[in-house]
Amino acid sequence: AVGKTTGVAHTLYKVRDTYESYFDPETGKPFKSVMDLKEGDFRNFNEVYYYHDKKMLLSSKSGKKEIKNEIFDIVSAFYHLRKSLSNLKAGDKVVIHTYFNDSPWDLVVRFKGIETIKTDLGKISCMKFKPVVEKGSFEDEESLDIWISNDNNRIPVRIKMKLFVGSFKTDLTQYSGLVY
């Protein structure tokens, strides 16, 4: 996952954030994750190796840490979330144990309901989610909305974020090789 500024925003405050995840395609559990943040003069890099069978992880920033629950990095968590979407009702919460920003963090995602959105690909029926995000990076805890296709493919269709310095919206513009 890559986030970067463009245009005037890039001239004023360059952002180049990269999140990498290497995970088992069957279980979704990560083997390794990399966070490389470059925001203006701020830099934050961390590489984490996950040893699920030993219930531990190894962080390049802070060393060995014991893990109690099944744990995901932030990217593999969203892939895992896609498998956890059956039988949800508006208002339901999904909690995924993650390791983010060099500490355990419970990713809480609220299901807001079904919504049909208009995109360049046409009207698409989507499940709308509102993850609870960390204050500081975003305007408030509920500054992120994610729409995932309401079909068996469960592909991300739209993401909207409210940030301190404006907002961000991205839509799926093309796809290929879908299973369903």
Coordinates of N, CA, C and O in Angstrom, one line a residue, residues 36-180:
D36 N 7.4 2.0 6.0 CA 8.4 3.0 5.6 C 7.7 4.4 5.4 O 7.1 4.6 4.3
L37 N 7.8 5.2 6.4 CA 7.0 6.5 6.3 C 8.0 7.6 6.1 O 9.0 7.7 6.8
K38 N 7.7 8.5 5.1 CA 8.5 9.7 4.8 C 7.5 10.8 4.7 O 6.8 10.9 3.7
E39 N 7.4 11.6 5.7 CA 6.4 12.7 5.7 C 7.1 14.0 6.1 O 7.4 14.2 7.2
G40 N 7.4 14.9 5.1 CA 8.2 16.0 5.3 C 9.6 15.6 5.8 O 10.2 14.8 5.2
D41 N 10.0 16.1 7.0 CA 11.3 15.7 7.5 C 11.2 14.5 8.4 O 12.2 13.9 8.9
F42 N 9.9 14.0 8.7 CA 9.7 12.9 9.6 C 10.0 11.6 8.8 O 9.6 11.4 7.7
R43 N 10.7 10.7 9.5 CA 11.0 9.4 9.0 C 10.7 8.3 10.0 O 11.0 8.5 11.2
N44 N 10.1 7.2 9.6 CA 9.8 6.1 10.5 C 9.8 4.8 9.7 O 9.1 4.6 8.7
F45 N 10.8 3.9 10.0 CA 10.9 2.7 9.3 C 10.9 1.5 10.3 O 11.5 1.6 11.4
N46 N 10.2 0.5 10.0 CA 10.2 -0.7 10.8 C 9.9 -1.9 10.0 O 9.0 -1.9 9.1
E47 N 10.6 -3.0 10.3 CA 10.5 -4.3 9.6 C 10.1 -5.3 10.7 O 10.8 -5.3 11.8
V48 N 9.1 -6.0 10.5 CA 8.6 -6.9 11.6 C 8.5 -8.3 11.0 O 7.9 -8.5 9.9
Y49 N 9.0 -9.3 11.7 CA 8.9 -10.7 11.3 C 8.0 -11.4 12.4 O 8.1 -11.2 13.6
Y50 N 7.0 -12.2 11.9 CA 6.0 -12.8 12.7 C 6.3 -14.3 12.8 O 6.4 -15.0 11.8
Y51 N 6.3 -14.8 14.0 CA 6.5 -16.2 14.3 C 5.3 -16.7 15.1 O 5.3 -16.8 16.3
H52 N 4.2 -17.0 14.3 CA 3.0 -17.4 14.9 C 3.1 -18.6 15.8 O 2.4 -18.7 16.8
D53 N 3.8 -19.6 15.3 CA 3.9 -20.9 16.0 C 4.6 -20.7 17.4 O 4.4 -21.4 18.3
K54 N 5.5 -19.7 17.5 CA 6.2 -19.4 18.7 C 5.5 -18.3 19.6 O 6.0 -17.9 20.6
K55 N 4.4 -17.8 19.0 CA 3.7 -16.7 19.6 C 4.6 -15.5 20.0 O 4.6 -14.9 21.1
M56 N 5.3 -15.1 18.9 CA 6.2 -13.9 19.1 C 6.4 -13.2 17.8 O 6.1 -13.8 16.7
L57 N 6.9 -12.0 17.9 CA 7.3 -11.3 16.7 C 8.7 -10.6 17.0 O 9.1 -10.5 18.1
L58 N 9.3 -10.2 15.9 CA 10.6 -9.6 16.0 C 10.6 -8.2 15.2 O 10.4 -8.2 14.0
S59 N 10.7 -7.1 15.9 CA 10.6 -5.8 15.4 C 12.0 -5.2 15.3 O 12.8 -5.3 16.2
S60 N 12.3 -4.6 14.1 CA 13.7 -4.0 13.9 C 13.8 -2.8 14.9 O 14.9 -2.4 15.2
K61 N 12.7 -2.2 15.3 CA 12.8 -1.1 16.2 C 12.9 -1.4 17.7 O 13.6 -0.8 18.4
S62 N 12.1 -2.5 18.1 CA 12.0 -2.8 19.5 C 12.4 -4.2 19.9 O 12.2 -4.5 21.1
G63 N 12.8 -5.0 19.0 CA 13.2 -6.4 19.4 C 12.0 -7.4 19.5 O 11.0 -7.2 18.9
K64 N 12.3 -8.4 20.2 CA 11.3 -9.5 20.4 C 10.1 -9.1 21.3 O 10.3 -8.4 22.3
K65 N 8.9 -9.5 20.9 CA 7.7 -9.3 21.6 C 6.9 -10.5 21.6 O 6.7 -11.2 20.6
E66 N 6.3 -10.8 22.8 CA 5.3 -11.9 22.8 C 4.0 -11.5 22.3 O 3.6 -10.3 22.5
I67 N 3.3 -12.4 21.6 CA 1.9 -12.1 21.1 C 1.0 -13.1 21.7 O 1.3 -14.3 21.8
K68 N -0.2 -12.7 22.1 CA -1.1 -13.6 22.8 C -2.2 -14.1 21.8 O -2.7 -15.2 21.9
N69 N -2.6 -13.2 20.9 CA -3.7 -13.6 20.0 C -3.2 -13.7 18.6 O -2.0 -13.3 18.3
E70 N -4.0 -14.2 17.7 CA -3.7 -14.2 16.3 C -3.5 -12.7 15.9 O -4.3 -11.9 16.3
I71 N -2.4 -12.4 15.2 CA -2.1 -11.0 15.0 C -1.8 -10.8 13.5 O -1.2 -11.6 12.8
F72 N -2.1 -9.6 13.0 CA -1.9 -9.2 11.6 C -1.3 -7.9 11.5 O -1.4 -7.0 12.4
D73 N -0.5 -7.6 10.5 CA -0.1 -6.2 10.2 C -1.3 -5.5 9.6 O -2.3 -6.1 9.3
I74 N -1.1 -4.2 9.3 CA -2.3 -3.4 8.9 C -2.7 -3.8 7.5 O -3.9 -3.8 7.2
V75 N -1.9 -4.2 6.6 CA -2.3 -4.6 5.3 C -3.0 -6.0 5.3 O -4.1 -6.2 4.8
S76 N -2.3 -7.0 5.9 CA -2.9 -8.3 6.0 C -4.2 -8.3 6.7 O -5.1 -9.1 6.5
A77 N -4.4 -7.3 7.7 CA -5.6 -7.2 8.4 C -6.8 -6.9 7.5 O -7.9 -7.5 7.7
F78 N -6.6 -6.1 6.5 CA -7.7 -5.8 5.6 C -8.0 -7.0 4.7 O -9.2 -7.2 4.4
Y79 N -7.0 -7.7 4.3 CA -7.3 -9.0 3.6 C -8.1 -10.0 4.4 O -9.0 -10.6 4.0
H80 N -7.7 -10.0 5.7 CA -8.4 -10.9 6.6 C -9.8 -10.4 6.8 O -10.7 -11.3 6.9
L81 N -10.0 -9.1 6.9 CA -11.3 -8.6 7.1 C -12.3 -9.0 6.0 O -13.4 -9.3 6.3
R82 N -11.8 -9.1 4.8 CA -12.6 -9.5 3.6 C -13.2 -10.8 3.8 O -14.3 -11.1 3.3
K83 N -12.6 -11.7 4.6 CA -13.1 -13.1 4.8 C -14.1 -13.1 6.0 O -14.7 -14.1 6.3
S84 N -14.2 -12.0 6.7 CA -15.0 -11.9 8.0 C -16.3 -11.1 7.8 O -16.8 -10.6 8.8
L85 N -16.8 -11.0 6.6 CA -17.9 -10.1 6.3 C -19.2 -10.7 6.2 O -20.2 -10.1 5.8
S86 N -19.4 -12.0 6.5 CA -20.7 -12.7 6.3 C -21.6 -12.3 7.5 O -21.2 -12.2 8.6
N87 N -22.9 -12.2 7.2 CA -23.9 -12.0 8.2 C -23.8 -10.8 9.1 O -24.2 -10.8 10.2
L88 N -23.2 -9.8 8.6 CA -23.1 -8.5 9.3 C -24.4 -7.7 9.2 O -25.1 -7.7 8.2
K89 N -24.7 -7.0 10.3 CA -25.9 -6.1 10.4 C -25.3 -4.7 10.6 O -24.3 -4.6 11.3
A90 N -26.0 -3.7 10.1 CA -25.6 -2.3 10.3 C -25.4 -2.1 11.8 O -26.2 -2.5 12.6
G91 N -24.2 -1.5 12.1 CA -23.8 -1.3 13.5 C -22.9 -2.3 14.1 O -22.3 -2.0 15.1
D92 N -22.8 -3.5 13.5 CA -21.9 -4.5 14.0 C -20.4 -4.0 13.9 O -20.1 -3.3 13.0
K93 N -19.6 -4.6 14.8 CA -18.2 -4.2 14.8 C -17.4 -5.5 14.5 O -17.8 -6.6 15.0
V94 N -16.3 -5.4 13.8 CA -15.3 -6.4 13.6 C -14.0 -6.0 14.3 O -13.6 -4.8 14.0
V95 N -13.4 -6.8 15.1 CA -12.2 -6.4 15.8 C -11.1 -7.4 15.3 O -11.2 -8.6 15.3
I96 N -10.0 -6.8 14.8 CA -8.8 -7.6 14.3 C -7.6 -7.1 15.1 O -7.3 -5.9 15.1
H97 N -6.9 -8.1 15.7 CA -5.7 -7.8 16.5 C -4.6 -7.5 15.5 O -4.3 -8.4 14.7
T98 N -4.0 -6.3 15.6 CA -2.9 -6.0 14.6 C -1.7 -5.5 15.4 O -1.8 -5.2 16.6
Y99 N -0.6 -5.4 14.7 CA 0.6 -4.9 15.2 C 0.9 -3.7 14.3 O 1.2 -3.8 13.1
F100 N 0.7 -2.5 14.8 CA 0.8 -1.3 14.0 C 1.6 -0.2 14.7 O 1.4 0.0 15.9
N101 N 2.5 0.5 14.0 CA 3.3 1.6 14.6 C 4.1 1.0 15.9 O 4.1 1.7 16.9
D102 N 4.6 -0.2 15.7 CA 5.4 -0.8 16.7 C 4.7 -1.2 18.0 O 5.4 -1.2 19.1
S103 N 3.4 -1.4 18.0 CA 2.7 -1.9 19.2 C 1.5 -2.6 18.8 O 0.9 -2.4 17.7
P104 N 1.0 -3.5 19.7 CA -0.3 -4.1 19.4 C -1.4 -3.1 19.4 O -1.4 -2.1 20.2
W105 N -2.3 -3.3 18.5 CA -3.5 -2.3 18.3 C -4.7 -3.1 17.8 O -4.5 -3.8 16.8
D106 N -5.8 -3.0 18.4 CA -7.0 -3.6 18.0 C -7.7 -2.7 16.9 O -8.1 -1.6 17.2
L107 N -7.7 -3.2 15.7 CA -8.4 -2.5 14.6 C -9.8 -2.8 14.7 O -10.3 -3.9 14.7
V108 N -10.6 -1.7 15.0 CA -12.1 -1.9 15.1 C -12.7 -1.3 13.9 O -12.4 -0.1 13.5
V109 N -13.5 -2.1 13.2 CA -14.2 -1.7 12.0 C -15.7 -1.8 12.2 O -16.2 -2.9 12.5
R110 N -16.4 -0.7 12.0 CA -17.8 -0.7 12.1 C -18.5 -0.9 10.7 O -18.1 -0.2 9.8
F111 N -19.5 -1.7 10.7 CA -20.2 -1.9 9.4 C -21.4 -0.9 9.4 O -22.2 -0.9 10.3
K112 N -21.5 -0.1 8.4 CA -22.5 0.9 8.3 C -23.7 0.5 7.5 O -24.7 1.2 7.6
G113 N -23.6 -0.5 6.7 CA -24.7 -1.0 5.9 C -24.3 -1.1 4.4 O -23.2 -0.9 4.0
I114 N -25.4 -1.4 3.6 CA -25.2 -1.5 2.2 C -25.5 -0.2 1.5 O -26.5 0.5 1.9
E115 N -24.7 0.2 0.6 CA -24.8 1.5 -0.1 C -24.4 1.3 -1.6 O -23.4 0.7 -1.9
T116 N -25.2 1.8 -2.5 CA -24.9 1.8 -3.9 C -24.2 3.1 -4.2 O -24.7 4.2 -4.0
I117 N -22.9 3.0 -4.8 CA -22.2 4.2 -5.1 C -22.0 4.3 -6.6 O -21.9 3.3 -7.3
K118 N -21.9 5.5 -7.1 CA -21.7 5.8 -8.5 C -20.2 6.0 -8.7 O -19.5 6.8 -8.0
T119 N -19.6 5.2 -9.6 CA -18.2 5.3 -9.9 C -18.0 5.3 -11.5 O -19.0 5.2 -12.2
D120 N -16.8 5.5 -11.9 CA -16.5 5.5 -13.4 C -16.8 4.1 -14.0 O -17.0 4.0 -15.2
L121 N -16.9 3.1 -13.1 CA -17.2 1.7 -13.6 C -18.7 1.4 -13.6 O -19.1 0.4 -13.9
G122 N -19.5 2.4 -13.2 CA -20.9 2.3 -13.1 C -21.3 2.3 -11.6 O -20.6 2.5 -10.7
K123 N -22.6 2.0 -11.4 CA -23.1 1.9 -10.0 C -22.8 0.5 -9.4 O -23.0 -0.5 -10.1
I124 N -22.2 0.6 -8.2 CA -21.8 -0.7 -7.6 C -22.4 -0.8 -6.2 O -22.3 0.2 -5.4
S125 N -23.0 -1.9 -5.9 CA -23.5 -2.2 -4.5 C -22.3 -2.5 -3.6 O -21.5 -3.4 -4.0
C126 N -22.2 -1.8 -2.5 CA -21.1 -1.9 -1.6 C -21.5 -2.0 -0.2 O -22.6 -1.6 0.2
M127 N -20.6 -2.7 0.6 CA -20.7 -2.7 2.0 C -19.9 -1.5 2.5 O -18.7 -1.4 2.1
K128 N -20.4 -0.6 3.3 CA -19.7 0.5 3.8 C -19.2 0.3 5.2 O -19.9 -0.2 6.1
F129 N -17.9 0.6 5.4 CA -17.2 0.4 6.7 C -16.6 1.7 7.2 O -16.2 2.5 6.4
K130 N -16.5 1.8 8.5 CA -15.9 2.9 9.1 C -14.9 2.4 10.2 O -15.3 2.1 11.3
P131 N -13.6 2.3 9.8 CA -12.6 1.9 10.8 C -12.4 3.0 11.8 O -12.4 4.2 11.4
V132 N -12.1 2.6 13.0 CA -11.8 3.6 14.0 C -10.2 3.8 13.9 O -9.5 2.8 14.0
V133 N -9.8 5.0 13.5 CA -8.4 5.3 13.2 C -7.8 6.0 14.4 O -8.4 6.6 15.3
E134 N -6.4 6.1 14.4 CA -5.7 6.8 15.4 C -5.8 8.3 15.2 O -5.7 8.8 14.1
K135 N -6.1 8.9 16.4 CA -6.1 10.4 16.3 C -4.7 10.9 16.1 O -3.8 10.2 16.5
G136 N -4.5 12.0 15.5 CA -3.2 12.5 15.2 C -2.9 12.5 13.7 O -2.5 13.5 13.2
S137 N -3.1 11.3 13.1 CA -2.9 11.2 11.7 C -4.1 11.8 10.9 O -4.0 12.2 9.8
F138 N -5.3 11.6 11.5 CA -6.6 12.0 10.9 C -7.3 13.1 11.7 O -6.9 13.4 12.8
E139 N -8.3 13.6 11.1 CA -9.1 14.7 11.7 C -9.7 14.2 13.0 O -9.6 14.9 14.0
D140 N -10.3 13.1 13.0 CA -10.9 12.5 14.2 C -10.9 10.9 14.1 O -10.5 10.4 13.0
E141 N -11.4 10.2 15.1 CA -11.4 8.8 15.1 C -12.2 8.2 13.9 O -12.0 7.0 13.6
E142 N -13.2 8.9 13.4 CA -14.0 8.4 12.4 C -13.8 9.1 11.0 O -14.8 9.3 10.3
S143 N -12.6 9.4 10.7 CA -12.3 10.1 9.4 C -12.1 9.2 8.2 O -11.7 9.7 7.2
L144 N -12.3 7.9 8.3 CA -12.0 7.0 7.2 C -13.3 6.2 6.9 O -14.0 5.7 7.8
D145 N -13.6 6.2 5.6 CA -14.7 5.3 5.1 C -14.2 4.4 4.0 O -13.4 4.9 3.2
I146 N -14.6 3.2 4.0 CA -14.2 2.2 3.0 C -15.4 1.5 2.5 O -16.3 1.1 3.2
W147 N -15.5 1.4 1.2 CA -16.6 0.7 0.5 C -16.0 -0.5 -0.2 O -15.0 -0.4 -1.0
I148 N -16.6 -1.7 0.1 CA -16.1 -3.0 -0.4 C -17.3 -3.6 -1.2 O -18.4 -3.6 -0.7
S149 N -17.0 -4.1 -2.4 CA -18.1 -4.6 -3.2 C -18.9 -5.7 -2.5 O -18.4 -6.5 -1.8
N150 N -20.2 -5.5 -2.7 CA -21.1 -6.4 -2.0 C -21.4 -7.7 -2.8 O -22.5 -7.9 -3.3
D151 N -20.3 -8.4 -3.1 CA -20.4 -9.6 -3.9 C -19.3 -10.5 -3.4 O -18.6 -10.2 -2.4
N152 N -19.1 -11.7 -3.9 CA -18.2 -12.6 -3.4 C -16.7 -12.2 -3.7 O -15.8 -12.8 -3.0
N153 N -16.5 -11.2 -4.5 CA -15.1 -10.8 -4.7 C -14.6 -9.9 -3.6 O -13.4 -9.9 -3.3
R154 N -15.5 -9.1 -3.0 CA -15.1 -8.3 -1.8 C -13.9 -7.4 -2.1 O -13.0 -7.3 -1.4
I155 N -14.0 -6.7 -3.3 CA -12.9 -5.8 -3.6 C -13.1 -4.4 -3.1 O -14.2 -3.9 -3.1
P156 N -12.0 -3.7 -2.7 CA -12.2 -2.3 -2.3 C -12.5 -1.5 -3.5 O -11.9 -1.6 -4.5
V157 N -13.6 -0.7 -3.4 CA -14.1 0.1 -4.5 C -13.8 1.6 -4.2 O -13.4 2.3 -5.2
R158 N -13.9 2.1 -3.0 CA -13.7 3.5 -2.7 C -13.1 3.6 -1.3 O -13.5 2.9 -0.4
I159 N -12.2 4.6 -1.1 CA -11.7 4.9 0.2 C -11.7 6.5 0.3 O -11.3 7.1 -0.6
K160 N -12.3 7.0 1.4 CA -12.3 8.4 1.6 C -11.7 8.7 3.0 O -12.1 8.0 4.0
M161 N -10.9 9.7 3.1 CA -10.2 10.1 4.3 C -10.3 11.6 4.5 O -10.1 12.3 3.6
K162 N -10.6 12.0 5.7 CA -10.5 13.4 6.1 C -9.2 13.5 6.9 O -9.0 12.8 7.9
L163 N -8.3 14.4 6.4 CA -7.0 14.6 7.1 C -7.0 16.0 7.6 O -7.8 16.9 7.3
F164 N -6.0 16.3 8.5 CA -5.8 17.7 9.0 C -5.6 18.7 7.9 O -6.0 19.8 8.0
V165 N -4.9 18.3 6.8 CA -4.6 19.2 5.7 C -5.5 19.0 4.5 O -5.1 19.3 3.4
G166 N -6.7 18.5 4.7 CA -7.6 18.3 3.6 C -8.2 17.0 3.6 O -8.5 16.4 4.6
S167 N -8.5 16.5 2.4 CA -9.1 15.2 2.3 C -8.6 14.4 1.1 O -7.8 14.9 0.3
F168 N -8.9 13.1 1.1 CA -8.4 12.2 0.1 C -9.5 11.2 -0.3 O -10.3 10.8 0.5
K169 N -9.6 11.0 -1.6 CA -10.6 10.0 -2.1 C -10.0 9.2 -3.2 O -9.3 9.8 -4.1
T170 N -10.2 7.9 -3.2 CA -9.7 7.1 -4.3 C -10.7 6.1 -4.6 O -11.4 5.6 -3.8
D171 N -10.9 5.9 -5.9 CA -11.9 4.9 -6.5 C -11.2 3.9 -7.3 O -10.2 4.2 -8.0
L172 N -11.7 2.7 -7.3 CA -11.2 1.6 -8.2 C -11.5 2.1 -9.6 O -12.6 2.5 -9.9
T173 N -10.5 2.0 -10.5 CA -10.7 2.4 -11.8 C -10.7 1.3 -12.8 O -11.1 1.5 -14.0
Q174 N -10.1 0.2 -12.5 CA -10.1 -1.0 -13.3 C -9.8 -2.2 -12.5 O -9.3 -2.2 -11.4
Y175 N -10.2 -3.4 -13.1 CA -9.9 -4.6 -12.4 C -9.9 -5.7 -13.5 O -10.3 -5.5 -14.6
S176 N -9.3 -6.8 -13.1 CA -9.2 -8.0 -14.0 C -9.0 -9.2 -13.2 O -8.5 -9.2 -12.1
G177 N -9.3 -10.4 -13.8 CA -9.0 -11.7 -13.2 C -9.7 -11.9 -11.9 O -9.2 -12.7 -11.1
L178 N -10.9 -11.4 -11.7 CA -11.7 -11.7 -10.5 C -12.1 -13.1 -10.5 O -12.5 -13.7 -11.6
V179 N -12.2 -13.7 -9.3 CA -12.6 -15.1 -9.2 C -14.1 -15.2 -9.5 O -14.6 -16.1 -10.2
Y180 N -14.9 -14.2 -9.0 CA -16.4 -14.3 -9.2 C -16.8 -13.2 -10.1 O -16.4 -12.1 -10.0

